[in-house]
Short mmCIF file of C-alpha atoms in Angstrom, two decimals:
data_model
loop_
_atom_site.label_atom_id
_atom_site.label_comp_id
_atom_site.label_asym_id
_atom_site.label_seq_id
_atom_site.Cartn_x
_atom_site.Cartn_y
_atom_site.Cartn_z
CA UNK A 1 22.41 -0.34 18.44
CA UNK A 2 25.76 1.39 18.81
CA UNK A 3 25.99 4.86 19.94
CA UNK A 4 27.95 5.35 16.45
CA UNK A 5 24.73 5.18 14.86
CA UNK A 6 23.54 8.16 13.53
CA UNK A 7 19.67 8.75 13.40
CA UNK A 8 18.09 11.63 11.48
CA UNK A 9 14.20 11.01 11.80
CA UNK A 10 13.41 14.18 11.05
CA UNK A 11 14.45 13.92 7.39
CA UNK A 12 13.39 10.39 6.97
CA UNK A 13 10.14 11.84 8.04
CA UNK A 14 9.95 14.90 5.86
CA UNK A 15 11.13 12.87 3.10
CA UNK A 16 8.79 10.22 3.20
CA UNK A 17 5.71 12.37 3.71
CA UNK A 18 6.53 14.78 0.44
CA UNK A 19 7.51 11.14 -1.83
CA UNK A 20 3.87 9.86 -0.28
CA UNK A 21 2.25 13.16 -1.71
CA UNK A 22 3.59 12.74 -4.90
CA UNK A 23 3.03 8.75 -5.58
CA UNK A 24 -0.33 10.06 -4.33
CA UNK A 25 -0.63 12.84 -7.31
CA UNK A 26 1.02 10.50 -10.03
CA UNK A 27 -1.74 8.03 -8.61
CA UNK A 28 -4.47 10.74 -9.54
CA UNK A 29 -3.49 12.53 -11.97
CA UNK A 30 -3.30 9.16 -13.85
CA UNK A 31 -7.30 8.88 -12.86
CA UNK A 32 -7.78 12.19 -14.54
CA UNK A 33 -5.61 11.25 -17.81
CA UNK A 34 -7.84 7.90 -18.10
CA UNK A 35 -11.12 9.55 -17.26
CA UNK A 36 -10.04 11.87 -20.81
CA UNK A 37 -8.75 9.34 -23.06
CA UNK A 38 -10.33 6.14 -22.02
CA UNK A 39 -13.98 7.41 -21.03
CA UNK A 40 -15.89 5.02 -23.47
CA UNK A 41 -13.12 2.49 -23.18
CA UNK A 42 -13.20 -0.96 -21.21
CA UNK A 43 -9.28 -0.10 -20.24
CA UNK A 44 -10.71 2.93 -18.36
CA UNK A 45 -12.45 0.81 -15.95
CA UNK A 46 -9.80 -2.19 -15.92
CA UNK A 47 -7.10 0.68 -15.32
CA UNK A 48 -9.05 2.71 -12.58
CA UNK A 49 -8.68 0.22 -10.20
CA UNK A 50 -6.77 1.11 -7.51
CA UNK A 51 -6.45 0.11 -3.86
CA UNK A 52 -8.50 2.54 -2.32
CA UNK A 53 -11.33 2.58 -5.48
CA UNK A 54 -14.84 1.21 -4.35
CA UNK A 55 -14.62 -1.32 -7.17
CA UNK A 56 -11.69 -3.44 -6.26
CA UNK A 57 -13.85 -3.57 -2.29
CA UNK A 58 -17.15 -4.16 -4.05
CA UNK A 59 -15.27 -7.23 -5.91
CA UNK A 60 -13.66 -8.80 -3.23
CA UNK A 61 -16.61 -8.33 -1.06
CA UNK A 62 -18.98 -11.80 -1.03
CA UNK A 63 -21.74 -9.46 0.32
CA UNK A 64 -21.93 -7.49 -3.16
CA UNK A 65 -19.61 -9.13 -5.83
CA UNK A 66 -22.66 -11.12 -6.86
CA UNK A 67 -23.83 -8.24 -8.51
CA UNK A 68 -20.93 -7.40 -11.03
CA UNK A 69 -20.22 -9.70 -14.25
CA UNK A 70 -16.61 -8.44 -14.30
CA UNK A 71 -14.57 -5.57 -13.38
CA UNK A 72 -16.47 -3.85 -16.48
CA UNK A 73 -19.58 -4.46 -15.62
CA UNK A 74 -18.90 -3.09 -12.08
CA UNK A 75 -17.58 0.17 -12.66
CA UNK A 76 -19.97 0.78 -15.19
CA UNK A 77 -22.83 -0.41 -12.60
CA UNK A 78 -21.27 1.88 -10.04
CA UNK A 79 -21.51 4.94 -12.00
CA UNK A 80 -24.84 4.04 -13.53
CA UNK A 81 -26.40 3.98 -10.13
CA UNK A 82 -23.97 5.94 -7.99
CA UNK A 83 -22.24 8.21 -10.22
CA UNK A 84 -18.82 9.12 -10.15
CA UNK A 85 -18.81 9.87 -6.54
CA UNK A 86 -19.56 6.18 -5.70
CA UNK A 87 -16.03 5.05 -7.13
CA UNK A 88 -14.45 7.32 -4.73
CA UNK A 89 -16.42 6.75 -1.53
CA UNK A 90 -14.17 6.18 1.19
CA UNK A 91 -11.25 7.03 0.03
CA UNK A 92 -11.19 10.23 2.43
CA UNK A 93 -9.93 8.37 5.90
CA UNK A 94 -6.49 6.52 4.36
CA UNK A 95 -5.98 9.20 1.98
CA UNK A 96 -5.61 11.47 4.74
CA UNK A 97 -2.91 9.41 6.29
CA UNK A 98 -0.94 8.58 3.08
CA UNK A 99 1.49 11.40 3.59
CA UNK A 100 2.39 11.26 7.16
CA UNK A 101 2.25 7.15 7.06
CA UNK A 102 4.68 7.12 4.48
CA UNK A 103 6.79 9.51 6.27
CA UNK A 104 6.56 6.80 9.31
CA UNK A 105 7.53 3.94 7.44
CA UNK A 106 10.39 5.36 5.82
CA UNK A 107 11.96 6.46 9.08
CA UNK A 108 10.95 3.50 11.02
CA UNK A 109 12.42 1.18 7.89
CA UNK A 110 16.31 3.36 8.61
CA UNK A 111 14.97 2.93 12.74
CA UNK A 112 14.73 -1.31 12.61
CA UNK A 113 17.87 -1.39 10.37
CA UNK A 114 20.16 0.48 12.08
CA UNK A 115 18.86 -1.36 14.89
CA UNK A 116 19.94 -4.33 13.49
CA UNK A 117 23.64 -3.22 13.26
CA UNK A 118 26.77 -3.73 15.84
CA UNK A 119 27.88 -0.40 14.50
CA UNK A 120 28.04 2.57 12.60
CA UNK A 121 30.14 0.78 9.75
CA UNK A 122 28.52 -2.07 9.34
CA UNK A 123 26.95 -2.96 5.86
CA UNK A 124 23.30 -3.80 6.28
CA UNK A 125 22.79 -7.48 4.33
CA UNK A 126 19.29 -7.67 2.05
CA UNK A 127 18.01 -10.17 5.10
CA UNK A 128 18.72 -7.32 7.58
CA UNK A 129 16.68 -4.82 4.93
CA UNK A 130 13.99 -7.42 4.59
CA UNK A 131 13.74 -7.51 8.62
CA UNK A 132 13.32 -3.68 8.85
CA UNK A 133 10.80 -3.27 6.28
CA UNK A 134 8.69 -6.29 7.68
CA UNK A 135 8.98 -4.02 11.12
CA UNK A 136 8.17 -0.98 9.96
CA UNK A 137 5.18 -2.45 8.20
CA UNK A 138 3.85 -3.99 11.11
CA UNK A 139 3.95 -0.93 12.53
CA UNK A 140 1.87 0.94 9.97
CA UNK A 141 -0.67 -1.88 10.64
CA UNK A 142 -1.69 0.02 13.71
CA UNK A 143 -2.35 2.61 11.30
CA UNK A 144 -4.00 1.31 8.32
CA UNK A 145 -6.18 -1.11 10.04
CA UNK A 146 -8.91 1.06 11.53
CA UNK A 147 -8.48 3.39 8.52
CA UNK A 148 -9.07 1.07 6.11
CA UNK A 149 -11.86 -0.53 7.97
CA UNK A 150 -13.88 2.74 7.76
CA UNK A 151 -12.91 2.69 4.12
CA UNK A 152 -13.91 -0.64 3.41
CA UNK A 153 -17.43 0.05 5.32
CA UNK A 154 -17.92 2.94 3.55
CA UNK A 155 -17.20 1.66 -0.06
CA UNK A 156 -19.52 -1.61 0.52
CA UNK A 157 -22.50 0.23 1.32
CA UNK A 158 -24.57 0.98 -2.26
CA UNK A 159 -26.21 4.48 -2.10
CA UNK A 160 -28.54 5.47 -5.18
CA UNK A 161 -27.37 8.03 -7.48
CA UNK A 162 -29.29 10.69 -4.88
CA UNK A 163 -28.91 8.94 -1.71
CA UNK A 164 -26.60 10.62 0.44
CA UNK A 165 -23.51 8.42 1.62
CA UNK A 166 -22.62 7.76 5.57
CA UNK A 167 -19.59 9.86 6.35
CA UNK A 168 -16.14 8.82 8.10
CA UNK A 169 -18.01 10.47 11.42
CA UNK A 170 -20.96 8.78 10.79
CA UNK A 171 -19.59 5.24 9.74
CA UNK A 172 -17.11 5.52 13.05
CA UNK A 173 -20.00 5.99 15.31
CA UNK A 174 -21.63 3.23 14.10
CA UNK A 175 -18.52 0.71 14.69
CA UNK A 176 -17.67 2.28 18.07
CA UNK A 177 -21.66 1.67 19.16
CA UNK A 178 -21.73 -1.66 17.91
CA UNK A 179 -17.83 -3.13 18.64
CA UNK A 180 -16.55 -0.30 21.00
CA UNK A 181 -12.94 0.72 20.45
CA UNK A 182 -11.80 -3.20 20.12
CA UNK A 183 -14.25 -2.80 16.94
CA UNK A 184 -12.05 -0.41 15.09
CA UNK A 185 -9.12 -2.97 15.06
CA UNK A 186 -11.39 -5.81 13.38
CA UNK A 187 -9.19 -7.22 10.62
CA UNK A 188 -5.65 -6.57 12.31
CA UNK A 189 -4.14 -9.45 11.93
CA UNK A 190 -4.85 -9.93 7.89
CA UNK A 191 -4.05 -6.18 8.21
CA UNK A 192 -0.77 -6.78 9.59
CA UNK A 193 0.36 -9.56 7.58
CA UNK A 194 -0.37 -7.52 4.46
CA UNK A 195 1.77 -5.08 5.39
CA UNK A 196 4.93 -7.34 5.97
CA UNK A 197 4.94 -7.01 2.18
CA UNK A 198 7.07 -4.10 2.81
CA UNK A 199 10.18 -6.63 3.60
CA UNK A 200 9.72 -7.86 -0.10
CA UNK A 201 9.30 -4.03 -0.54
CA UNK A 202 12.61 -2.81 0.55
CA UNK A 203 14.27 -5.81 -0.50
CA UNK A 204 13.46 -5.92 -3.53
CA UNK A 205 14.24 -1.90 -4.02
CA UNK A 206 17.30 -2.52 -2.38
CA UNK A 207 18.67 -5.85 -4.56
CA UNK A 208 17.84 -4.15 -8.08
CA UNK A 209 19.93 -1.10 -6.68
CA UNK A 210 22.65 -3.84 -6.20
CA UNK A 211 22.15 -5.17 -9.27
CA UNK A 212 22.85 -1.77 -11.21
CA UNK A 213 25.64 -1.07 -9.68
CA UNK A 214 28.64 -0.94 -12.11
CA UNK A 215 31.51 -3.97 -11.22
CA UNK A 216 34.22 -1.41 -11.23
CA UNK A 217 32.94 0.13 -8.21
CA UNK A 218 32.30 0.19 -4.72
CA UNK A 219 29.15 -2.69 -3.73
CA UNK A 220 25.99 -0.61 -3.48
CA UNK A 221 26.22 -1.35 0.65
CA UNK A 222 29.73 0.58 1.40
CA UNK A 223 29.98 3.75 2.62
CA UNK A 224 31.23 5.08 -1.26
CA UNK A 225 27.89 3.32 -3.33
CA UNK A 226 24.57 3.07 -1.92
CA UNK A 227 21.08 4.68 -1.67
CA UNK A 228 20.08 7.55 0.69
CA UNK A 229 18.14 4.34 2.68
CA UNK A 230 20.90 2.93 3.73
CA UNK A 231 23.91 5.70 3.37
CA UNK A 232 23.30 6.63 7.34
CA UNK A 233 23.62 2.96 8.31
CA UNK A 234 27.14 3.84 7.97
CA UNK A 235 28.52 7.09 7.35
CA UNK A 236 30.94 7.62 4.95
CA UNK A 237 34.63 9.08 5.09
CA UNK A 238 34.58 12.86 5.32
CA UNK A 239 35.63 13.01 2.18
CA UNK A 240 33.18 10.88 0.76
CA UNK A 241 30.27 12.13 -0.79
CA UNK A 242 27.41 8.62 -1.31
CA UNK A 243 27.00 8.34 -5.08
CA UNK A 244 23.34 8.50 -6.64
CA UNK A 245 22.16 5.72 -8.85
CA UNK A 246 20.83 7.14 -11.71
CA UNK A 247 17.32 8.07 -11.94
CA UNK A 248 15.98 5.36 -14.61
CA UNK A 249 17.50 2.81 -12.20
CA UNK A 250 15.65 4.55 -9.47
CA UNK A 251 12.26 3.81 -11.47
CA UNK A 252 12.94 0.69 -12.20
CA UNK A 253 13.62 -0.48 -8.73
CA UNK A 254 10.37 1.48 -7.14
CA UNK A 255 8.31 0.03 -9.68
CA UNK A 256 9.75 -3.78 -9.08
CA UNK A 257 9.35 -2.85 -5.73
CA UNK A 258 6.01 -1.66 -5.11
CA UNK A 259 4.68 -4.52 -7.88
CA UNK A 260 6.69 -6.91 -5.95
CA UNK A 261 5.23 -6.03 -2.20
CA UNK A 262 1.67 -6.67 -3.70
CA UNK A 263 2.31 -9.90 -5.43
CA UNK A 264 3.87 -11.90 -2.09
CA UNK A 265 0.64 -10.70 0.12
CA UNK A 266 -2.01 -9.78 -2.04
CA UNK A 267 -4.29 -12.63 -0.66
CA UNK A 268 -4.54 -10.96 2.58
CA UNK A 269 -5.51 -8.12 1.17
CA UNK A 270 -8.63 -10.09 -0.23
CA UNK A 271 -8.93 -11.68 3.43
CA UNK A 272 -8.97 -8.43 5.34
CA UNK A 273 -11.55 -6.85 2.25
CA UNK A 274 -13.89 -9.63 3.43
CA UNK A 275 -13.28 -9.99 7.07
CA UNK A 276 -13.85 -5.86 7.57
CA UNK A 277 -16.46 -5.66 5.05
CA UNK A 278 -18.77 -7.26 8.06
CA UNK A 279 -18.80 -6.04 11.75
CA UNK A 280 -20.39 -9.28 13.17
CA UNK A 281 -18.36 -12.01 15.39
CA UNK A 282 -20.91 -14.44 15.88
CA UNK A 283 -20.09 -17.73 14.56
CA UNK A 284 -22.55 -17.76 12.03
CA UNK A 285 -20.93 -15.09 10.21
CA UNK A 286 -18.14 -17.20 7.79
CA UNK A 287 -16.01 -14.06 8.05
CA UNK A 288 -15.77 -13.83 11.70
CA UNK A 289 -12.24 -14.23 11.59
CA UNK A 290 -8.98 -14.63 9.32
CA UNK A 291 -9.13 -18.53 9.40
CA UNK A 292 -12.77 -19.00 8.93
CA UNK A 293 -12.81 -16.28 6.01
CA UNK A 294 -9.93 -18.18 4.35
CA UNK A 295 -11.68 -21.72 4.55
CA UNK A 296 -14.82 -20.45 3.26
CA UNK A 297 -13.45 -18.33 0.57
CA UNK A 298 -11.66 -21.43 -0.39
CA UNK A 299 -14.58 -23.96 0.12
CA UNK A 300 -16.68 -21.41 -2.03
CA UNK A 301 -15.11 -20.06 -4.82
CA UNK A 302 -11.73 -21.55 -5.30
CA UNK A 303 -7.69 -20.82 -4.85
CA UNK A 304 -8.75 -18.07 -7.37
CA UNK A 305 -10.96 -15.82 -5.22
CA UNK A 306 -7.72 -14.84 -3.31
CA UNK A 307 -6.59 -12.90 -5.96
CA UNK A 308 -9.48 -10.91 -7.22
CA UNK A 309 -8.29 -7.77 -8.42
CA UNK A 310 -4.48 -8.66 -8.37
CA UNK A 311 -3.47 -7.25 -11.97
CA UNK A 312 -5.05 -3.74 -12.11
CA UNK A 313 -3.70 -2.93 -8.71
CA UNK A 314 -0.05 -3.77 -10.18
CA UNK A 315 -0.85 -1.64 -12.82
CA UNK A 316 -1.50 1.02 -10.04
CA UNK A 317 1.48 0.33 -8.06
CA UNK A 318 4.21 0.34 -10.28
CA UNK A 319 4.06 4.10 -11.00
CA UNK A 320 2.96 5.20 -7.94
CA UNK A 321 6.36 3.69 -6.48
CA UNK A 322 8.57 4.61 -8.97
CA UNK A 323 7.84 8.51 -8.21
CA UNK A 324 7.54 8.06 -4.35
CA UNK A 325 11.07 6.32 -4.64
CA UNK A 326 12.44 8.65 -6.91
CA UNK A 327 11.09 11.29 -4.70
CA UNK A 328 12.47 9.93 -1.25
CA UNK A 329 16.12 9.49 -2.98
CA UNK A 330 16.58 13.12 -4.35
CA UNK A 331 15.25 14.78 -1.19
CA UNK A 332 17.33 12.32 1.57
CA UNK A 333 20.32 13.57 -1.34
CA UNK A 334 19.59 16.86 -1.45
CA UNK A 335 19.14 17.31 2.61
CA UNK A 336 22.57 15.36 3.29
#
């Protein structure tokens, strides 16, 4: 990387953290809305979904899914026998991390593209975007994985309406007596490759940005016309100030983006669901691994079992990225 490069971390950071805090509060405050309006309403529980809800784990997980009908039938089973509280179990570890990780993976997406450049004027191509956010998403794996292990541990555990639930503590204990440390990374790999979705991620963001832009100006990539993600790739003319796309562009491109990260890796997310959902690596256990997970998921219930849950958590995403987007884009503006 050339010495021309010019690296603000501390922004990206800052950035990223407050836009993960608010996709975070669009994502609940949307909870709250539906728990209002949709209480006695089937779309309640299709809509609730969300990555980090205990019914999309319970569903994906072998161990349990036998017990719900449909996604109806399990949310309405998990509050008739857990109560509210049971959708929600687990959801304490990775929402604790949302903020900061986000903060990470913006400023490690602007880290692995400037890396990518021969110099501080070079226009970053959509491959070279794609590259950085597969990068910075494996590098959030390191993150997510034991976090989302817990999670998923927690969440497939069924605890009667006045049972009292194993906490993070307690449900970290229990992996580190049984595994060790090794035993907190169980699931990395599936992990990891989920998270390359955040090439398609960026990409995608990044290409409908291009898209919008008007014909009679600059391309979106030169130093006059492009977004705060890429406008310190190459720093404009003094006298240039970047130009903002306009904020319903903005939407639209977090919401194709966030939809579109999900839809090229959502069947790892299934894999990893079922592989962490059980701490044993004997070879009797058909989730030992990623491989023997995906032949027996296969063998069992079909190409369809890989994408269990796949709609409602679009639903989810799409909003949630729109604001964090949004979000990230006015504050890189505003601190420029």
């Amino acid at each position: 990387m050339s010495d021309n490069v010019h690296l603000d971390p501390t922004v990206d950071l800052f950035a990223g953290s407050v836009a993960g805090w608010s996709g975070s509060y669009v994502s609940t405050e949307t909870d709250m809305l539906k728990h209002k309006w949709f209480r006695h309403c089937w779309a309640h529980s299709w809509l609730s979904i969300r990555h980090r809800t205990a019914v999309k784990v319970r569903l994906q997980n072998p161990e349990v899914a036998s017990r719900y009908r449909s996604v109806f039938h399990a949310f309405s089973t998990i509050i008739r026998e857990e109560r509210v509280r049971g959708l929600f179990r687990g959801i304490s570890s990775p929402l604790l991390t949302t903020a900061p990780l986000n903060g990470v993976v913006f400023a490690s997406y602007r880290f692995f593209l400037k890396l990518q450049l021969e110099d501080a004027k070079a226009q970053p191509t959509l491959f070279q975007v794609t590259l950085a956010g597969v990068g910075c998403g494996l590098l959030a794996s390191i993150v997510t994985s034991p976090t989302e292990l817990i999670k998923i541990q927690q969440q497939s555990i069924i605890i009667p309406a006045k049972g009292v639930a194993p906490s993070v503590r307690d449900v970290a204990l229990e992996i580190l007596r049984r595994r060790g440390l090794k035993g907190f990374y169980r699931g990395f790999f599936p992990t990891a490759i989920r998270e390359t979705g955040f090439g398609a991620y960026f990409g995608v963001y990044e290409a409908t940005l291009m898209y919008f832009s008007s014909p009679s100006e600059p391309l979106p990539h030169s130093p006059q016309d492009r977004s705060p993600l890429l406008s310190e790739a190459a720093q404009p003319p003094s006298h240039t100030k970047p130009r903002s796309h306009s904020y319903p562009v903005l939407l639209l491109a977090g919401g194709l983006a966030g939809a579109m990260s999900w839809i090229v890796t959502f069947p790892f997310d299934v894999i990893k669901t079922r592989v962490q959902s059980t701490l044993s690596p004997g070879s009797d256990n058909p989730y030992r691994n990623t491989l023997s997970t995906i032949v027996h998921s296969y063998r069992q219930e079909g190409l369809r079992v890989f994408f269990h849950g796949l709609t409602p958590t679009l639903i989810r995403a799409i909003p949630v990225n729109m604001v964090t987007f949004a979000t990230f884009e006015t504050i890189v503006q505003a601190l420029s």
